[in-house]
XYZ file of C-alpha atoms in Angstrom:
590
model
C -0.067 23.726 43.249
C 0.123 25.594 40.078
C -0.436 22.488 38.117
C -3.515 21.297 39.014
C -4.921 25.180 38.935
C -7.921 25.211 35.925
C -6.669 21.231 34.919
C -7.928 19.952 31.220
C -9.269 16.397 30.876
C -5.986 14.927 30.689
C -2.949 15.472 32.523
C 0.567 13.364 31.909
C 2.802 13.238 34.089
C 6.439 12.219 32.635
C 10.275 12.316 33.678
C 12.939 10.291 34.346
C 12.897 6.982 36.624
C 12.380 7.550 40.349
C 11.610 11.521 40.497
C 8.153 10.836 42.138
C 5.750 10.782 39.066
C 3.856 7.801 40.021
C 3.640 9.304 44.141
C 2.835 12.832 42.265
C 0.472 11.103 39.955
C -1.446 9.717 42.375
C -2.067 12.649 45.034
C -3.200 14.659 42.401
C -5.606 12.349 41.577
C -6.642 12.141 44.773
C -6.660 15.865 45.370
C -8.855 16.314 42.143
C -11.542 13.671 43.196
C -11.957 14.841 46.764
C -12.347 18.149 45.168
C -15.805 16.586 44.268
C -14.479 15.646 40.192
C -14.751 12.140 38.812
C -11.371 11.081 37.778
C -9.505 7.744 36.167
C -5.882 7.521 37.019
C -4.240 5.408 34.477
C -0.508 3.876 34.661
C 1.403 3.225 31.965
C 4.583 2.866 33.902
C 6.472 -0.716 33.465
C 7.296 -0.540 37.087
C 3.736 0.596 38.437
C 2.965 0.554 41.880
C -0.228 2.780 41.856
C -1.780 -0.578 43.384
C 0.423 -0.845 45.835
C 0.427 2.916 46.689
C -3.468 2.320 47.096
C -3.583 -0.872 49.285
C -5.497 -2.404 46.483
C -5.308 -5.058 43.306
C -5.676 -2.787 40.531
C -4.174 -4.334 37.330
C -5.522 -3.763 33.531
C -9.154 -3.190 34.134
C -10.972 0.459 35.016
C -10.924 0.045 39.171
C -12.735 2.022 41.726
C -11.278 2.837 44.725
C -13.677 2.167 47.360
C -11.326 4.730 49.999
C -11.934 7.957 47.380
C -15.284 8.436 46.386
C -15.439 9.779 42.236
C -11.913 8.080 41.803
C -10.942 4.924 39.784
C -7.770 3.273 38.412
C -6.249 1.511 35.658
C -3.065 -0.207 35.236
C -1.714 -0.668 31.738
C 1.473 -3.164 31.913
C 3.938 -2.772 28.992
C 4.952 -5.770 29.219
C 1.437 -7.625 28.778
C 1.042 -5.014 25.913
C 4.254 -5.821 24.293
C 3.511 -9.614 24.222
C -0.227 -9.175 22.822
C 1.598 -6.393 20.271
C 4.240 -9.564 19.389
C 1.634 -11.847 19.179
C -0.682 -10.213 16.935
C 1.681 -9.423 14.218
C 3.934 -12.804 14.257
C 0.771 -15.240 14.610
C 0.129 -14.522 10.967
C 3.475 -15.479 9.553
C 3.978 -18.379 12.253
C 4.471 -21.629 9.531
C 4.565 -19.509 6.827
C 7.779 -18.254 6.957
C 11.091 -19.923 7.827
C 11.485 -20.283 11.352
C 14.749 -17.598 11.760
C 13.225 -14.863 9.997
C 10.065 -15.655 12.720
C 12.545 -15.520 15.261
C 14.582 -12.312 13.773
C 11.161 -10.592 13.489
C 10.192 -11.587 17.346
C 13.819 -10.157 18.847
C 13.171 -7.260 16.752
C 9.733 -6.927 18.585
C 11.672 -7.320 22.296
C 13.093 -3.813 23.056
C 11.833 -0.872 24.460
C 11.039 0.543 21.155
C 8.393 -2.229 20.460
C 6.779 -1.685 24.521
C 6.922 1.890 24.390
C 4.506 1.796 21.174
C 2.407 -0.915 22.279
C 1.770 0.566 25.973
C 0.977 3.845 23.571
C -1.601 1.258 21.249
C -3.236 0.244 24.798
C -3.874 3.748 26.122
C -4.994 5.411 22.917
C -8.488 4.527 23.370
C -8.395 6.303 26.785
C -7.735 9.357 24.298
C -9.915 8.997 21.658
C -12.509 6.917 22.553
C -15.539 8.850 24.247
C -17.687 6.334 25.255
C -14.845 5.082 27.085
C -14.116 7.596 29.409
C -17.415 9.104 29.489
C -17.990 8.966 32.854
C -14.567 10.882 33.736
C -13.678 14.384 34.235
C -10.150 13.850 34.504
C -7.926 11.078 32.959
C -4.510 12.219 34.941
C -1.958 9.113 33.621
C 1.208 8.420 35.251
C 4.424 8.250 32.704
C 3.230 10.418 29.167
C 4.736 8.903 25.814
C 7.946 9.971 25.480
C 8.831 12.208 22.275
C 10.869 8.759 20.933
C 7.423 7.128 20.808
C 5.354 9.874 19.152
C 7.816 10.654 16.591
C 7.833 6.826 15.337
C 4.251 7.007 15.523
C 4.547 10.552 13.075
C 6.413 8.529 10.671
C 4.931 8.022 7.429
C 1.887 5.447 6.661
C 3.302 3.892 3.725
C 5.857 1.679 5.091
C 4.132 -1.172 4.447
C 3.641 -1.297 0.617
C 7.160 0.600 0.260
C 8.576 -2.223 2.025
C 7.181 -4.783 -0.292
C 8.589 -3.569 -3.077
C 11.744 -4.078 -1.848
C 12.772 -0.182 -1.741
C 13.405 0.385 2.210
C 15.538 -0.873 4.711
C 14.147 1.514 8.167
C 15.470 1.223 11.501
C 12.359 1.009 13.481
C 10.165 -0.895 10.900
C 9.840 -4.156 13.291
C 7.950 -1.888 16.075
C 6.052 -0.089 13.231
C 5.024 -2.715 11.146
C 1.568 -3.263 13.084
C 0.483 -0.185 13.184
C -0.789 0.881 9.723
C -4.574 -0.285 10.713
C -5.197 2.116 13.279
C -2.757 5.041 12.333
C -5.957 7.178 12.298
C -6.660 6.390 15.657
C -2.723 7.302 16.209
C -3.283 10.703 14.511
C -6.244 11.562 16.765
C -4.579 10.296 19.757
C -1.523 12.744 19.275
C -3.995 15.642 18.343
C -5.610 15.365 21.371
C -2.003 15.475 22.938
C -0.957 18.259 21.304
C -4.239 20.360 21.939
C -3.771 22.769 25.200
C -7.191 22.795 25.516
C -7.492 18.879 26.410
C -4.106 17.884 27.595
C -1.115 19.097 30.212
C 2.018 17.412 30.355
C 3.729 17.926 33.888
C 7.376 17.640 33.729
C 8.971 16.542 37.076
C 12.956 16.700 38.225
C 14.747 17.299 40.836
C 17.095 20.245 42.249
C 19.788 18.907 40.590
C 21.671 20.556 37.594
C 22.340 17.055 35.749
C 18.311 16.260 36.333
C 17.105 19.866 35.267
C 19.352 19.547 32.058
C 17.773 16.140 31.305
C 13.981 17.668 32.133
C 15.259 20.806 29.658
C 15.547 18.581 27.022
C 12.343 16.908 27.391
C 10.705 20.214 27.654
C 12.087 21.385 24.328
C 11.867 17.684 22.429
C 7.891 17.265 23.151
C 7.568 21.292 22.182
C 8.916 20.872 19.119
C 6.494 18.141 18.389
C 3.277 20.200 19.164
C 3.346 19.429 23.434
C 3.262 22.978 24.378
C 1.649 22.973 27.611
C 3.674 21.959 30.173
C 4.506 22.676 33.808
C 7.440 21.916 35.830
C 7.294 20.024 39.597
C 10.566 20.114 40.908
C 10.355 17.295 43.960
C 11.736 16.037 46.662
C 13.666 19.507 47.722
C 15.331 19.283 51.215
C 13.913 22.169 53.438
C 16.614 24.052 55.212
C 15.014 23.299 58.750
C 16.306 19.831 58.409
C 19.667 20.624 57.750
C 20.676 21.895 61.263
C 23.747 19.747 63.093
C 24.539 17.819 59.687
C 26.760 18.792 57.269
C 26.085 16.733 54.917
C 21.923 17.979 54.480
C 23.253 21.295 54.818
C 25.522 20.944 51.473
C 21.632 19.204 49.715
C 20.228 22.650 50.716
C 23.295 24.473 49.273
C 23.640 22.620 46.114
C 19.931 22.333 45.641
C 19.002 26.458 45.913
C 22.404 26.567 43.536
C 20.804 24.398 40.864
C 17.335 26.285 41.495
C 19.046 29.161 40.594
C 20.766 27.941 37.492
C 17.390 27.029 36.280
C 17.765 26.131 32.414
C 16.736 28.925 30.017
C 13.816 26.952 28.831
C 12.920 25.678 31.805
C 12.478 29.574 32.920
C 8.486 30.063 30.882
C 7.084 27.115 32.518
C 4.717 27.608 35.651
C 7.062 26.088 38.433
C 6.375 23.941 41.389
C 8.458 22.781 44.448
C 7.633 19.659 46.529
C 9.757 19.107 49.757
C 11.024 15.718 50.136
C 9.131 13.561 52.602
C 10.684 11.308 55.537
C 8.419 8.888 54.711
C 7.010 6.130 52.202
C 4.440 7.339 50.000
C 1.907 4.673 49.980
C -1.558 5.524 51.507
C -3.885 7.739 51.045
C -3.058 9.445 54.625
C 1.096 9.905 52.796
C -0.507 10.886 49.435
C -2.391 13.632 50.461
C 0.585 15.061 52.951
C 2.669 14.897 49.838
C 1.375 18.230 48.339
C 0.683 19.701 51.939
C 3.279 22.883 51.709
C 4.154 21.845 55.978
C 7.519 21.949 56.957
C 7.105 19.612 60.384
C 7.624 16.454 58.728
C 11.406 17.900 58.368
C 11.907 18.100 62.043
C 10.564 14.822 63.092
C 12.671 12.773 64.822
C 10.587 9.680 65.487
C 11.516 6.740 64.239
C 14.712 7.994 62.767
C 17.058 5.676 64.250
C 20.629 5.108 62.720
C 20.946 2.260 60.145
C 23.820 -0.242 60.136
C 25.314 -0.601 56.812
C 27.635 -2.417 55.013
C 28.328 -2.808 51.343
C 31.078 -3.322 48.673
C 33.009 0.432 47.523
C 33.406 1.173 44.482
C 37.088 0.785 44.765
C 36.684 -3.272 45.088
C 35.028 -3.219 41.452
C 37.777 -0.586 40.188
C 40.510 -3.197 41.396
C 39.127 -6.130 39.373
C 38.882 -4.020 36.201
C 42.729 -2.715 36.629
C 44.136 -6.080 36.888
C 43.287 -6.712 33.320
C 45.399 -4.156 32.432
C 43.236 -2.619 29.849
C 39.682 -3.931 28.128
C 35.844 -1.933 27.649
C 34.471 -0.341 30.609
C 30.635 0.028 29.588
C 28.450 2.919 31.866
C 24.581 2.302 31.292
C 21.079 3.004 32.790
C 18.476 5.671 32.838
C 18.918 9.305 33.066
C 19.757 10.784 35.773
C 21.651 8.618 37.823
C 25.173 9.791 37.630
C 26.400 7.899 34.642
C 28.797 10.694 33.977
C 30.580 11.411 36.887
C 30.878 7.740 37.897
C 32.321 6.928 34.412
C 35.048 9.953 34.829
C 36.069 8.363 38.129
C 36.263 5.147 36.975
C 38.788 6.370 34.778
C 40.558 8.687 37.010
C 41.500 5.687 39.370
C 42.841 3.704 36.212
C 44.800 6.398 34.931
C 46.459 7.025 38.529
C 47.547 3.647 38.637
C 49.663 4.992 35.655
C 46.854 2.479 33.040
C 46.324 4.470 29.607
C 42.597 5.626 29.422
C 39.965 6.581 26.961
C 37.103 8.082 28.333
C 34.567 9.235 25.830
C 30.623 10.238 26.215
C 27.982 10.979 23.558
C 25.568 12.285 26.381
C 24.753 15.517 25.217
C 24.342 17.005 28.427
C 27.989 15.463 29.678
C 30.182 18.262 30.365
C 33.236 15.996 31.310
C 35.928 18.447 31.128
C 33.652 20.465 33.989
C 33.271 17.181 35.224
C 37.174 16.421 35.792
C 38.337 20.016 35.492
C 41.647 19.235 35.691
C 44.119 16.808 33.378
C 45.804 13.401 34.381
C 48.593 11.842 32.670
C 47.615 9.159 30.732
C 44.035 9.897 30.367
C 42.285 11.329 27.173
C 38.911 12.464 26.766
C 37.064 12.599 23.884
C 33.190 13.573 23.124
C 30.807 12.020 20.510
C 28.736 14.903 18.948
C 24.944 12.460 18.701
C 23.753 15.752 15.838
C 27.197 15.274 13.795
C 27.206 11.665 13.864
C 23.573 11.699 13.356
C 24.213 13.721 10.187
C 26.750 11.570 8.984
C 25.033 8.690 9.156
C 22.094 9.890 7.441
C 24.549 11.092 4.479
C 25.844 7.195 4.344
C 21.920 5.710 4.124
C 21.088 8.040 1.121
C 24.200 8.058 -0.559
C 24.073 3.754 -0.326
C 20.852 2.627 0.367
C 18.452 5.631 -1.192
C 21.006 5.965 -4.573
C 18.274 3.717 -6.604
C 15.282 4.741 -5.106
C 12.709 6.978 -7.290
C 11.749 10.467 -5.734
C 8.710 8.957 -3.206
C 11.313 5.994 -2.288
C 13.864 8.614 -1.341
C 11.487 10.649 0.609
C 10.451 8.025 2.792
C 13.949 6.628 3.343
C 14.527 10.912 4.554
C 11.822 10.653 6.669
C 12.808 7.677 8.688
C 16.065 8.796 9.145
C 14.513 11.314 11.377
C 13.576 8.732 13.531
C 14.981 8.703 17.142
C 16.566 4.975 16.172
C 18.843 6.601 14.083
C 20.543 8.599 16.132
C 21.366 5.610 18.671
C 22.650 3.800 15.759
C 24.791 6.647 14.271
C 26.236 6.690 18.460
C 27.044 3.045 18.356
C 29.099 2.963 14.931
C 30.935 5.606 16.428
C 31.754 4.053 19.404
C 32.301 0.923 17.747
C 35.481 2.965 15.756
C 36.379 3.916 19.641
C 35.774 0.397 21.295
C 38.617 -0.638 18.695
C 41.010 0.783 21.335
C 40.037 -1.615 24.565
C 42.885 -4.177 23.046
C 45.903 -1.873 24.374
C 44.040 0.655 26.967
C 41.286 1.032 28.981
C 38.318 2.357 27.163
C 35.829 4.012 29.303
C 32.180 4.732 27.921
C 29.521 6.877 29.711
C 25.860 6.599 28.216
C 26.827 3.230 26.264
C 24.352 1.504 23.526
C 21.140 0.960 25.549
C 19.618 -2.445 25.201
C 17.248 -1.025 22.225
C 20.225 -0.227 20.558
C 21.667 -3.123 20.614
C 18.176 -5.141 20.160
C 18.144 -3.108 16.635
C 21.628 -3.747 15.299
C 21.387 -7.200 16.388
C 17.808 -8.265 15.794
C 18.699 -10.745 13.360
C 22.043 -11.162 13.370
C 21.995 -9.430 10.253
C 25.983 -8.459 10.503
C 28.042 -10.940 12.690
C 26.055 -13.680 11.908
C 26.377 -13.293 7.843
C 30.022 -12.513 9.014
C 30.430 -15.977 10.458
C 28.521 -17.653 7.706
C 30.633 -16.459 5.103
C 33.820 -17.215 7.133
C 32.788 -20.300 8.589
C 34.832 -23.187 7.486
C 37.829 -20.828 6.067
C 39.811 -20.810 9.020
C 40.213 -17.159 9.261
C 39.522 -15.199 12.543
C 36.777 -12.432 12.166
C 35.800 -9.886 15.131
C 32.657 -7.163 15.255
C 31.885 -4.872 17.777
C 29.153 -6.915 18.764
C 30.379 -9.769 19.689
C 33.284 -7.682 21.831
C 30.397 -6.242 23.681
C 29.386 -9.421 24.328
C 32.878 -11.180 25.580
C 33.956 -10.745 28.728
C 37.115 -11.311 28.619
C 37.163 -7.947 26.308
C 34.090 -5.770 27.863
C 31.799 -4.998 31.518
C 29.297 -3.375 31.700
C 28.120 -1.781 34.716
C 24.410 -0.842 35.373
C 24.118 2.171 37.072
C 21.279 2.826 39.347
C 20.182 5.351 42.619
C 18.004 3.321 45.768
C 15.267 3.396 44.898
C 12.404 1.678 44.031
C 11.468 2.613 39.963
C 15.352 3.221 39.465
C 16.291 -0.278 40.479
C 13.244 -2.022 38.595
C 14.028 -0.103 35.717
C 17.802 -0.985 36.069
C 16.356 -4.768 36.067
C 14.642 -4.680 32.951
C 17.628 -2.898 31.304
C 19.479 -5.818 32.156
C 16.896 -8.706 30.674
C 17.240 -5.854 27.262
C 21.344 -6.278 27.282
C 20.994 -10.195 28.227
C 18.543 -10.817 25.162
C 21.617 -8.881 23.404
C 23.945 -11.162 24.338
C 25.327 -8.897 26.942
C 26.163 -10.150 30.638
C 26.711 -7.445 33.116
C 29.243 -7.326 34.795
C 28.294 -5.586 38.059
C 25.613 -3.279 39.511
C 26.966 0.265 41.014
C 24.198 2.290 43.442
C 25.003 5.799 43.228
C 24.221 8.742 45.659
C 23.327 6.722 48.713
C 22.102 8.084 51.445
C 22.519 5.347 53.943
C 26.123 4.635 52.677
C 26.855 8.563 54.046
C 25.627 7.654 57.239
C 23.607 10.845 58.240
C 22.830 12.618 60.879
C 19.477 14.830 60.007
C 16.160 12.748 61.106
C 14.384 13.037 57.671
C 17.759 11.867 55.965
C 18.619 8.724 58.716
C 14.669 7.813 57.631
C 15.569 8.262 53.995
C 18.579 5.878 54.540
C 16.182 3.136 56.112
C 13.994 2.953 53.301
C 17.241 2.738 50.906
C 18.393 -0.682 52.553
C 15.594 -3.006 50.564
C 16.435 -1.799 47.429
C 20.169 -2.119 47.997
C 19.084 -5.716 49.112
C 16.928 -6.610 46.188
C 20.501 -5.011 43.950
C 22.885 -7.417 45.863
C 20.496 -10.603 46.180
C 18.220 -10.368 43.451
C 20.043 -8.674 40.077
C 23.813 -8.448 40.256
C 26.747 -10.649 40.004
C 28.595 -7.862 42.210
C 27.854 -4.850 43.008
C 28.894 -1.293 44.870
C 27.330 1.312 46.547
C 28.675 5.010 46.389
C 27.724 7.578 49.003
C 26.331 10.641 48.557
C 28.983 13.208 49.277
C 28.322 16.725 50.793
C 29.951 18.136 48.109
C 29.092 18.119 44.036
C 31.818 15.497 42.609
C 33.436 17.894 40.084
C 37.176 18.079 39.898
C 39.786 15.284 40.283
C 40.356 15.101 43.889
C 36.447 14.760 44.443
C 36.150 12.369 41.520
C 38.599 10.066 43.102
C 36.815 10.292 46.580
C 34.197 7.866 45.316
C 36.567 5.112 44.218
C 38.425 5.727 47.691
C 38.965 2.432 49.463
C 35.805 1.807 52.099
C 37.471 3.505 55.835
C 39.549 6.311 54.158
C 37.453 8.469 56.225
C 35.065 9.672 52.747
């Protein structure tokens, strides 16, 4: 594999939820320390399983793993961090200050914003701290910071005393507030990130066009920061040997080469890999090291790849209890990757052929939805949210309100954390909140909706529909924001979108605790690209499909109110007759 050839000390592997970074993480690990070099894999992923993977209680302490001699491991959780993060900067104020702005500053502290730095303040030692690591050759860490969390961390250090006189107002000050003490350590920690030399980030995807879009962006958002040396694993590719006598893994070979050839144009530098996609669950060390084994026989094998009996709702039962309001907020969220998009157009496809007006809109900059739909339905408009323009707007409101008394260093600062990533995903939500105005006379579908940081931010202390209430409380007079008709009902659902699997549905889970701390029910779950519900033929596929049916278990027992599962279909959803395949009714021979 191309990159582990000449590794540096540390190696980050990062991409979206369920792509294999953990499995890929791991194995080369592995691979490194048999090769005789003494390596620490560390996990910084919410969701980690490296224990699990290794048979072994690993947890947040340096752990050697008695089956792979010169290899240890480390789990970081985010979680633990973000609570010891909380802890250490509200202690102080506990009794001091009134009891609400306490509790504004600790939901301020709760969203992924907060975890994402904290998880960065726990590893940052692993970077900078010598005597630490001494002993290790390789660090190789499983989930990198994302460019969100080193750009907060690049914002300026004088926050704190610019805040106390009163001058700023920034979006991601709650998260930032603790880390003025140690923003040396910071600085070295993304030097030693940004030096080629020392660090590799490994990019991983899959052959999908959506996925390599997403991974593009990455690529070009942690460049632009100083990342520069990256490499590209594209996983879980379907050989062509196991596509014989099934249609359907003959149309994953076909659509797979199709997006391999449409590579992205920055994608097209980067030293590539490909890792075939494995019938089997990748814990052990036996699995991990057949995981970068370039063998081909694992395709073929039929044993143990026995049919699966499945049953689950379609997507067609949830799309008949959202027409028969006759029009409201239909909400699309979740990670990256899993099909957002094209379940959001034909969500709004079947409305609109029930002859319901519907507004389906996106600010996902790599939605193409008139690709998507290519084709036009009465009834149904389609509109785009630009994130740069309303970015850009936004940032002309701040300074023109908020920055028109500040002296020349005020101003700059209040410039410089309008750069931050938390402005863009409030600029998004104030412009769907002109669009959610709609949902009271049509349907108003939303692809890549407010994520639960969002929401966290705008909402942290109530700052706007609370003071709303206040001031009209005891008038008599009716008052609405869009935050509280995110959080009705009667007027909004939001659907969590996940894929079967085991870091998509656990991340889908704690998006879910982020919206409920918002105030935010959802509505239902929807499982995208099954495998099992397509009922497949190939060996390595019918094996896939057996390890789907605990995760579609843990969805319908464990996290949703209701929920659907949409098959993976042999060919690419685009188009409106393929769209409104997957909210067919379950039996209509899709």
């Amino acid at each position: 594999m191309r990159f582990l050839d000449q590794p540096p000390r540390f190696l980050f592997f990062t991409g979206k939820g369920g792509v294999g970074k953990t499995s890929l993480a791991c194995a080369s690990a592995v691979t490194l320390a048999e090769a005789g070099r003494r390596v620490l894999l560390v996990s910084t992923d919410p969701a980690s399983n490296v224990g699990q993977v290794f048979g072994l209680a690993i947890g947040n302490r340096i752990t050697a793993i008695p089956a792979v001699p010169n290899l240890s491991a480390l789990e970081i959780d985010p979680q633990d961090a973000a609570r010891a993060y909380r802890d250490r900067l509200v202690g102080p104020v506990r009794g001091v200050l009134p009891d609400a702005v306490v509790k504004g500053i600790e939901e301020q502290l709760s969203g992924a914003c907060a975890t994402e730095i904290a998880a960065f303040d726990e590893f940052t030692a692993l970077l900078t701290d010598a005597g630490l690591t001494a002993g290790f050759e390789h660090i190789v860490f499983d989930t990198a910071p994302t460019g969100h969390t080193i750009r907060l961390l690049q914002l300026p250090g004088a926050w704190s005393g610019f805040l106390e006189t009163g001058k700023g107002d920034a979006s991601c000050l709650g998260p930032l507030a603790g880390l003025e003490k140690q923003r040396s350590q910071y600085q070295a920690a993304v030097a030693a990130l940004a030096d080629p030399q020392r660090t590799r980030l490994v990019l991983v995807a899959r052959a999908q066009r959506a996925a390599l879009r997403e991974v593009a962006r990455t690529h070009e958002e942690l460049a632009a920061i100083g990342l520069s040396r990256q490499s590209l694993v594209i996983n879980g590719i379907l050989p062509s040997c196991a596509a014989q006598g099934d249609a359907l893994a003959a149309a994953i070979v076909r659509r797979e080469a199709e997006a391999l050839a449409g590579l992205p144009v920055a994608l097209r530098a980067l030293p590539v890999d490909k890792v075939a996609l494995k019938p089997f669950n990748l814990v052990g060390l036996d699995a991990l090291r057949r995981l970068l084994a370039d063998d081909d026989a694992d395709a073929a094998d039929d044993d143990g790849a026995e049919a699966c009996a499945f049953d689950a709702p379609a997507l067609s039962s949830l799309v008949d209890a959202i027409a028969a309001d006759g029009h409201g907020l239909v909400m699309l969220v979740g990670k990256g990757g899993v099909g957002k998009t094209t379940l959001a157009a034909a969500i709004a496809l079947a409305l609109a052929r029930r002859g319901l007006p519907v507004h389906l809109t996106t600010s996902d900059p790599a939605a193409h939805l008139a690709e998507t739909l290519d084709g036009a339905v009465d009834t149904l408009t389609v509109s785009r949210i630009d994130p740069r323009e309303e970015t850009e707007r936004y940032r002309r409101q701040v300074l023109a309100s908020k920055g028109a008394g500040l002296d020349a260093e005020g101003r700059a600062l209040l410039e410089e954390d309008l750069r931050s990533p938390c402005t863009e995903e409030i600029a998004v939500f104030q412009a769907f909140s002109r669009i959610i105005r709609e949902a009271g006379r049509k349907f108003v579908v939303m692809d890549t909706a407010p994520t639960g940081h969002t929401l966290l931010l705008l909402d942290a202390t109530g700052a706007y529909h609370r003071e709303v209430s206040r001031q009209m409380g005891g008038k008599g007079l009716h008052f609405s924001t869009p935050m509280m008709q995110l959080q009705d009902p009667e007027q909004t659902k939001t659907l969590i979108v996940t894929l079967a699997e085991t870091t998509p549905v656990l991340e889908a889970a704690r998006l879910q605790e982020d919206l409920r701390r918002a105030g935010i029910e959802p509505w239902a779950w929807v499982v995208n690209n099954s495998v099992a519900a397509s009922r497949p033929r190939a060996p390595l596929l019918r094996r896939r499909a057996a390890n789907e049916l605990a995760e579609i278990d843990a969805v319908a027992t464990r996290h949703a109110r209701r929920y659907a599962v949409v098959p993976l279909l042999d060919e690419e959803p685009v188009g409106v007759a393929r769209l409104l395949q997957l909210s067919a009714p379950a039996g209509t021979g899709v």
